């Protein structure tokens, strides 16, 4: 029985670090085990220009523990007013790695997102030309579309038309949650990738809604039926280079989660690697964990895999804090509802 694995240092291809006191509390949780992360730009106000991305990157670097080698990979928040030239300059300068598309109103701080996709056509064409990937929150927001169908409808009505109209555009389907997402991504060729979160490998919609409402399992896209979770597990553990880890670790204080209208987001930075090792072991795929956490993402983004390694060992159940304290209040750590036996030891 394998009880030690060593893998290249992982990256997180979708992460929320927030700002201020929250940033200072959560950044070390990711920097402890990950070498790089794609940083989401949905601050209030959002990160929309190259100059704002540069200043946010500096704030992140200042929030890291002394001696940390963690590299934040910055993104711009796409709006209907994004200037293609500013974007191209920021990309050429190495300031940004990707651009994030939020359909207006889809999720936390997405009010400045895109409502009319025709308006961003010139920006998308510029991105295809310069090879800047588009990270997509793939949900329609029409009130007549059931929330559990929003991803599948987005693929059909928005994503596929955008990709057909913009040849060469590299797209990451962020945090896919459905078998339709898995299917579309796996047939999309090398210009299409998809991230999968840790929590969507563990929870289905029953965990949120059955036996009482569990706000800490509420995130967007919302977890779907069990058959979809199983499709995500098969995709993540398959070794297929299309799929890579983007935790979407999204801290909100308990005060903001436990409201009549609570925030969406699961905070998984603290225990993600222990959970993933457990999941991959359960599925007989420990030998493919490294592809998911450390190789497939860099390959899609055209970056080298990290040189360093981390080692996990299996033993007595791992203990980790059930919350972290931030200057803004307590943030609950995602509870995977199972004992975790794999700990990162170096
Ligand atoms: O659950 C989520 N939380 N999904 C998102 O898309 C945004 C994120 C956040 O920023 O809190
Ligand atoms: Zn996110």
Short mmCIF file of C-alpha atoms and ligand atoms in Angstrom, two decimals:
data_model
loop_
_atom_site.label_atom_id
_atom_site.label_comp_id
_atom_site.label_asym_id
_atom_site.label_seq_id
_atom_site.Cartn_x
_atom_site.Cartn_y
_atom_site.Cartn_z
CA UNK A 1 0.00 0.00 0.00
CA UNK A 2 1.35 3.43 -0.98
CA UNK A 3 1.75 5.66 2.03
CA UNK A 4 4.06 8.35 0.69
CA UNK A 5 3.78 10.32 -2.53
CA UNK A 6 6.00 13.05 -3.85
CA UNK A 7 4.66 15.33 -6.56
CA UNK A 8 5.78 18.52 -8.26
CA UNK A 9 4.67 21.55 -6.27
CA UNK A 10 1.02 22.21 -7.20
CA UNK A 11 -0.55 25.37 -8.62
CA UNK A 12 -4.07 26.66 -8.06
CA UNK A 13 -5.56 27.86 -11.36
CA UNK A 14 -8.49 29.69 -9.74
CA UNK A 15 -8.20 31.43 -6.38
CA UNK A 16 -9.86 34.28 -4.48
CA UNK A 17 -7.51 36.12 -2.14
CA UNK A 18 -9.63 39.27 -1.52
CA UNK A 19 -7.86 42.31 -0.08
CA UNK A 20 -6.85 43.97 3.19
CA UNK A 21 -7.14 41.96 6.40
CA UNK A 22 -8.77 39.02 4.63
CA UNK A 23 -5.94 38.85 2.09
CA UNK A 24 -3.35 38.85 4.86
CA UNK A 25 -5.14 35.97 6.61
CA UNK A 26 -5.81 33.72 3.60
CA UNK A 27 -2.72 34.24 1.39
CA UNK A 28 -0.44 32.18 3.68
CA UNK A 29 -2.93 29.28 3.57
CA UNK A 30 -2.37 28.90 -0.18
CA UNK A 31 1.30 29.93 -0.21
CA UNK A 32 2.11 27.11 2.23
CA UNK A 33 1.57 24.39 -0.40
CA UNK A 34 1.15 26.05 -3.80
CA UNK A 35 3.79 27.74 -5.94
CA UNK A 36 1.46 29.82 -8.14
CA UNK A 37 -2.19 30.71 -8.42
CA UNK A 38 -4.42 32.49 -10.87
CA UNK A 39 -5.85 35.33 -8.80
CA UNK A 40 -9.47 36.28 -9.35
CA UNK A 41 -10.10 39.98 -9.95
CA UNK A 42 -13.59 40.30 -8.40
CA UNK A 43 -12.61 42.81 -5.73
CA UNK A 44 -14.84 45.75 -4.91
CA UNK A 45 -14.21 47.66 -7.15
CA UNK A 46 -12.92 45.02 -9.58
CA UNK A 47 -9.42 44.86 -11.05
CA UNK A 48 -10.04 46.20 -14.55
CA UNK A 49 -6.83 47.87 -15.71
CA UNK A 50 -3.21 46.80 -15.96
CA UNK A 51 -2.29 49.42 -13.36
CA UNK A 52 -4.84 48.03 -10.91
CA UNK A 53 -3.54 44.49 -11.48
CA UNK A 54 0.02 45.68 -10.75
CA UNK A 55 -1.02 47.35 -7.54
CA UNK A 56 -3.09 44.32 -6.42
CA UNK A 57 -0.12 42.05 -7.15
CA UNK A 58 2.03 44.24 -4.89
CA UNK A 59 -0.52 44.02 -2.08
CA UNK A 60 -0.57 40.22 -2.42
CA UNK A 61 3.22 39.99 -2.35
CA UNK A 62 3.27 42.13 0.81
CA UNK A 63 0.74 39.81 2.46
CA UNK A 64 2.92 36.71 2.00
CA UNK A 65 4.95 35.28 4.85
CA UNK A 66 8.64 36.24 4.96
CA UNK A 67 10.62 34.19 2.46
CA UNK A 68 7.59 32.85 0.54
CA UNK A 69 8.27 32.10 -3.13
CA UNK A 70 4.59 32.12 -4.07
CA UNK A 71 3.82 33.81 -7.40
CA UNK A 72 0.40 35.37 -7.95
CA UNK A 73 -0.65 35.16 -11.61
CA UNK A 74 -2.87 38.17 -12.14
CA UNK A 75 -6.06 38.53 -14.15
CA UNK A 76 -8.15 41.42 -15.40
CA UNK A 77 -11.88 41.58 -14.91
CA UNK A 78 -13.50 41.87 -18.33
CA UNK A 79 -16.07 44.65 -18.63
CA UNK A 80 -17.91 46.04 -21.61
CA UNK A 81 -15.46 48.98 -21.41
CA UNK A 82 -12.20 47.00 -21.24
CA UNK A 83 -9.59 48.67 -23.42
CA UNK A 84 -7.98 46.04 -25.71
CA UNK A 85 -4.76 48.06 -25.88
CA UNK A 86 -4.39 48.33 -22.08
CA UNK A 87 -5.05 44.60 -21.85
CA UNK A 88 -2.50 43.79 -24.55
CA UNK A 89 0.13 45.97 -22.85
CA UNK A 90 -0.47 44.32 -19.47
CA UNK A 91 -0.16 40.90 -21.11
CA UNK A 92 3.00 41.82 -23.04
CA UNK A 93 4.57 43.20 -19.84
CA UNK A 94 3.88 39.89 -18.08
CA UNK A 95 1.60 41.70 -15.62
CA UNK A 96 -1.43 39.54 -16.35
CA UNK A 97 -1.73 35.87 -17.25
CA UNK A 98 -5.42 35.77 -18.19
CA UNK A 99 -8.68 37.71 -18.31
CA UNK A 100 -11.81 36.74 -16.39
CA UNK A 101 -15.28 36.82 -17.87
CA UNK A 102 -18.16 37.07 -15.42
CA UNK A 103 -21.61 37.29 -16.95
CA UNK A 104 -23.13 40.33 -15.22
CA UNK A 105 -24.92 39.26 -12.05
CA UNK A 106 -23.71 35.63 -12.09
CA UNK A 107 -21.93 35.63 -8.74
CA UNK A 108 -20.13 37.58 -6.00
CA UNK A 109 -19.13 41.06 -7.21
CA UNK A 110 -20.05 40.40 -10.82
CA UNK A 111 -22.20 43.49 -11.35
CA UNK A 112 -19.56 45.02 -13.65
CA UNK A 113 -19.41 41.87 -15.78
CA UNK A 114 -20.59 41.39 -19.32
CA UNK A 115 -24.27 41.61 -20.23
CA UNK A 116 -23.91 42.13 -23.99
CA UNK A 117 -21.30 39.75 -25.37
CA UNK A 118 -21.16 41.62 -28.71
CA UNK A 119 -19.59 44.55 -26.86
CA UNK A 120 -16.52 42.52 -25.87
CA UNK A 121 -15.94 41.01 -29.30
CA UNK A 122 -12.98 43.34 -30.13
CA UNK A 123 -11.33 42.50 -26.81
CA UNK A 124 -11.77 38.77 -27.37
CA UNK A 125 -10.32 39.09 -30.86
CA UNK A 126 -7.32 40.94 -29.44
CA UNK A 127 -6.89 38.19 -26.83
CA UNK A 128 -6.94 35.50 -29.51
CA UNK A 129 -4.32 37.46 -31.45
CA UNK A 130 -1.93 37.87 -28.50
CA UNK A 131 -2.58 34.43 -26.96
CA UNK A 132 -4.12 35.66 -23.69
CA UNK A 133 -6.46 33.02 -22.22
CA UNK A 134 -10.04 33.83 -21.20
CA UNK A 135 -11.20 32.31 -17.90
CA UNK A 136 -14.96 31.94 -18.02
CA UNK A 137 -17.55 31.79 -15.26
CA UNK A 138 -19.91 29.67 -17.32
CA UNK A 139 -23.44 30.36 -16.13
CA UNK A 140 -26.31 32.23 -17.75
CA UNK A 141 -28.20 34.50 -15.40
CA UNK A 142 -31.62 34.62 -17.06
CA UNK A 143 -34.24 34.37 -14.33
CA UNK A 144 -36.23 31.83 -16.35
CA UNK A 145 -33.33 29.37 -16.42
CA UNK A 146 -33.25 27.02 -13.47
CA UNK A 147 -30.08 27.55 -11.44
CA UNK A 148 -29.14 23.87 -11.86
CA UNK A 149 -29.26 24.27 -15.67
CA UNK A 150 -27.30 27.48 -15.92
CA UNK A 151 -23.99 25.90 -16.86
CA UNK A 152 -25.36 23.62 -19.57
CA UNK A 153 -27.37 26.49 -21.10
CA UNK A 154 -24.33 28.80 -20.99
CA UNK A 155 -22.28 26.30 -22.96
CA UNK A 156 -24.90 26.11 -25.68
CA UNK A 157 -25.98 29.74 -25.87
CA UNK A 158 -22.85 31.70 -24.99
CA UNK A 159 -19.63 29.72 -24.83
CA UNK A 160 -19.91 27.73 -28.01
CA UNK A 161 -20.93 30.78 -30.11
CA UNK A 162 -18.05 32.85 -28.63
CA UNK A 163 -15.53 30.12 -29.43
CA UNK A 164 -16.84 29.68 -32.98
CA UNK A 165 -16.73 33.44 -33.55
CA UNK A 166 -13.21 33.82 -32.15
CA UNK A 167 -10.89 31.23 -33.63
CA UNK A 168 -7.66 30.86 -31.69
CA UNK A 169 -9.11 32.14 -28.41
CA UNK A 170 -7.84 29.99 -25.55
CA UNK A 171 -10.58 29.42 -23.01
CA UNK A 172 -10.67 27.93 -19.54
CA UNK A 173 -14.09 26.76 -18.41
CA UNK A 174 -13.77 27.61 -14.74
CA UNK A 175 -15.11 25.38 -11.95
CA UNK A 176 -17.19 23.06 -14.14
CA UNK A 177 -19.96 21.31 -12.25
CA UNK A 178 -21.84 19.20 -14.80
CA UNK A 179 -21.40 16.22 -17.09
CA UNK A 180 -22.22 18.60 -19.95
CA UNK A 181 -19.25 20.72 -18.89
CA UNK A 182 -17.01 17.66 -18.77
CA UNK A 183 -18.16 16.51 -22.21
CA UNK A 184 -17.82 19.91 -23.87
CA UNK A 185 -14.37 20.49 -22.38
CA UNK A 186 -13.05 17.07 -23.31
CA UNK A 187 -14.09 17.53 -26.93
CA UNK A 188 -12.76 21.09 -27.22
CA UNK A 189 -9.22 20.41 -28.37
CA UNK A 190 -6.03 21.98 -27.03
CA UNK A 191 -7.45 25.51 -26.96
CA UNK A 192 -10.00 24.56 -24.32
CA UNK A 193 -9.23 23.67 -20.71
CA UNK A 194 -11.39 23.27 -17.61
CA UNK A 195 -10.74 23.72 -13.92
CA UNK A 196 -12.40 21.60 -11.27
CA UNK A 197 -12.65 22.63 -7.64
CA UNK A 198 -11.88 20.49 -4.64
CA UNK A 199 -15.34 20.89 -3.14
CA UNK A 200 -17.23 19.90 -6.30
CA UNK A 201 -15.42 16.55 -6.15
CA UNK A 202 -16.87 16.02 -2.67
CA UNK A 203 -20.34 17.55 -2.43
CA UNK A 204 -23.54 17.24 -4.39
CA UNK A 205 -26.68 19.31 -3.97
CA UNK A 206 -28.03 17.08 -1.21
CA UNK A 207 -25.15 18.16 0.99
CA UNK A 208 -26.39 21.74 0.72
CA UNK A 209 -30.11 21.15 1.00
CA UNK A 210 -31.00 17.84 2.66
CA UNK A 211 -31.47 17.67 6.44
CA UNK A 212 -31.23 21.44 6.89
CA UNK A 213 -29.62 24.14 4.80
CA UNK A 214 -25.80 24.21 4.97
CA UNK A 215 -24.57 27.65 3.94
CA UNK A 216 -20.93 26.59 4.06
CA UNK A 217 -21.56 24.25 1.12
CA UNK A 218 -23.24 26.97 -0.94
CA UNK A 219 -21.05 28.18 -3.78
CA UNK A 220 -21.46 29.16 -7.41
CA UNK A 221 -21.85 27.37 -9.65
CA UNK A 222 -23.96 25.49 -7.14
CA UNK A 223 -23.17 21.77 -6.68
CA UNK A 224 -25.40 19.58 -8.86
CA UNK A 225 -26.79 16.02 -8.69
CA UNK A 226 -24.61 13.09 -7.69
CA UNK A 227 -24.24 11.90 -11.30
CA UNK A 228 -22.55 15.20 -12.12
CA UNK A 229 -20.20 14.95 -9.15
CA UNK A 230 -19.20 11.49 -10.35
CA UNK A 231 -18.54 12.83 -13.86
CA UNK A 232 -16.25 15.48 -12.33
CA UNK A 233 -14.43 12.81 -10.31
CA UNK A 234 -13.86 10.75 -13.45
CA UNK A 235 -12.57 13.79 -15.33
CA UNK A 236 -10.25 14.98 -12.55
CA UNK A 237 -8.79 11.54 -11.90
CA UNK A 238 -8.52 10.57 -15.58
CA UNK A 239 -5.17 12.22 -16.25
CA UNK A 240 -6.74 13.94 -19.30
CA UNK A 241 -4.70 17.16 -19.72
CA UNK A 242 -7.91 19.15 -20.33
CA UNK A 243 -8.69 19.11 -16.61
CA UNK A 244 -6.74 20.79 -13.86
CA UNK A 245 -7.15 22.07 -10.33
CA UNK A 246 -8.70 25.47 -9.71
CA UNK A 247 -9.86 25.41 -6.12
CA UNK A 248 -12.09 28.51 -6.30
CA UNK A 249 -11.24 28.79 -2.62
CA UNK A 250 -13.47 31.77 -1.83
CA UNK A 251 -13.33 33.07 1.73
CA UNK A 252 -16.30 34.87 3.23
CA UNK A 253 -16.70 35.58 6.92
CA UNK A 254 -19.27 33.48 8.73
CA UNK A 255 -21.17 36.72 9.35
CA UNK A 256 -21.59 37.05 5.58
CA UNK A 257 -22.27 33.35 4.91
CA UNK A 258 -24.87 32.86 7.63
CA UNK A 259 -27.35 35.48 6.50
CA UNK A 260 -30.87 35.29 5.08
CA UNK A 261 -29.09 36.04 1.78
CA UNK A 262 -25.67 34.54 2.36
CA UNK A 263 -22.57 34.75 0.15
CA UNK A 264 -21.48 31.97 -2.20
CA UNK A 265 -18.10 30.37 -1.68
CA UNK A 266 -16.26 27.48 -0.03
CA UNK A 267 -12.93 28.13 1.65
CA UNK A 268 -10.70 25.15 0.86
CA UNK A 269 -7.18 26.58 0.78
CA UNK A 270 -6.30 25.09 4.17
CA UNK A 271 -7.09 21.43 3.50
CA UNK A 272 -7.32 21.12 -0.30
CA UNK A 273 -4.33 18.84 -0.81
CA UNK A 274 -5.35 16.43 1.95
CA UNK A 275 -8.84 16.24 0.46
CA UNK A 276 -7.55 15.71 -3.08
CA UNK A 277 -5.18 12.93 -2.03
CA UNK A 278 -8.06 11.21 -0.24
CA UNK A 279 -10.35 11.57 -3.28
CA UNK A 280 -7.74 10.32 -5.74
CA UNK A 281 -6.88 7.38 -3.47
CA UNK A 282 -10.57 6.46 -3.14
CA UNK A 283 -10.78 6.38 -6.93
CA UNK A 284 -7.59 4.33 -7.33
CA UNK A 285 -5.88 7.25 -9.07
CA UNK A 286 -3.18 8.51 -6.70
CA UNK A 287 -0.69 8.14 -9.53
CA UNK A 288 -2.69 10.76 -11.48
CA UNK A 289 -2.94 13.36 -8.69
CA UNK A 290 0.20 15.09 -9.93
CA UNK A 291 -1.18 15.53 -13.45
CA UNK A 292 -4.25 17.27 -12.02
CA UNK A 293 -2.48 19.49 -9.48
CA UNK A 294 0.89 20.14 -11.07
CA UNK A 295 1.21 19.33 -14.79
CA UNK A 296 -2.02 19.89 -16.73
CA UNK A 297 -2.49 23.51 -15.68
CA UNK A 298 0.99 24.77 -16.58
CA UNK A 299 0.77 22.88 -19.85
CA UNK A 300 -2.45 24.67 -20.79
CA UNK A 301 -1.04 28.07 -19.81
CA UNK A 302 2.24 27.43 -21.64
CA UNK A 303 4.26 27.64 -18.43
CA UNK A 304 6.83 25.21 -17.10
CA UNK A 305 5.78 22.87 -14.30
CA UNK A 306 7.27 23.85 -10.94
CA UNK A 307 10.74 22.50 -10.23
CA UNK A 308 10.12 21.87 -6.54
CA UNK A 309 8.19 18.99 -4.99
CA UNK A 310 5.91 18.36 -2.05
CA UNK A 311 5.53 15.08 -0.20
CA UNK A 312 2.35 13.72 1.34
CA UNK A 313 2.24 10.82 3.76
CA UNK A 314 -0.68 8.73 4.89
CA UNK A 315 -1.33 8.14 8.56
CA UNK A 316 -3.68 8.92 11.42
CA UNK A 317 -6.52 11.31 10.52
CA UNK A 318 -5.21 14.79 9.81
CA UNK A 319 -6.28 17.58 12.09
CA UNK A 320 -6.64 21.09 10.76
CA UNK A 321 -8.41 24.17 12.10
CA UNK A 322 -12.14 24.29 11.43
CA UNK A 323 -11.84 28.05 10.93
CA UNK A 324 -9.27 30.75 10.52
CA UNK A 325 -9.41 34.14 12.18
CA UNK A 326 -9.13 37.16 9.96
CA UNK A 327 -9.19 40.84 10.87
CA UNK A 328 -12.63 40.89 9.25
CA UNK A 329 -14.06 37.94 11.22
CA UNK A 330 -13.98 34.15 11.25
CA UNK A 331 -13.80 32.13 8.00
CA UNK A 332 -14.95 28.50 8.22
CA UNK A 333 -12.71 25.93 6.55
CA UNK A 334 -14.49 23.54 4.18
CA UNK A 335 -15.58 20.33 5.94
CA UNK A 336 -15.20 17.37 3.57
CA UNK A 337 -17.34 15.17 5.87
CA UNK A 338 -14.76 12.39 5.86
CA UNK A 339 -11.56 11.72 7.74
CA UNK A 340 -8.48 12.82 5.82
CA UNK A 341 -5.36 10.72 6.13
CA UNK A 342 -2.90 12.45 3.82
CA UNK A 343 -0.81 15.29 5.17
CA UNK A 344 1.72 17.46 3.42
CA UNK A 345 5.00 16.86 5.20
CA UNK A 346 7.46 18.75 3.08
O1 LIG B 1 -18.81 30.44 -4.91
C1 LIG B 1 -18.26 31.36 -5.49
N1 LIG B 1 -17.63 32.35 -4.80
N2 LIG B 1 -18.31 31.40 -6.81
C2 LIG B 1 -17.83 32.45 -7.50
O2 LIG B 1 -17.92 32.44 -8.69
C3 LIG B 1 -17.31 33.64 -6.79
C4 LIG B 1 -16.82 33.29 -5.48
C5 LIG B 1 -16.56 34.49 -4.61
O3 LIG B 1 -15.94 35.44 -5.08
O4 LIG B 1 -16.95 34.47 -3.46
ZN1 LIG B 2 -14.22 31.90 -8.32
#
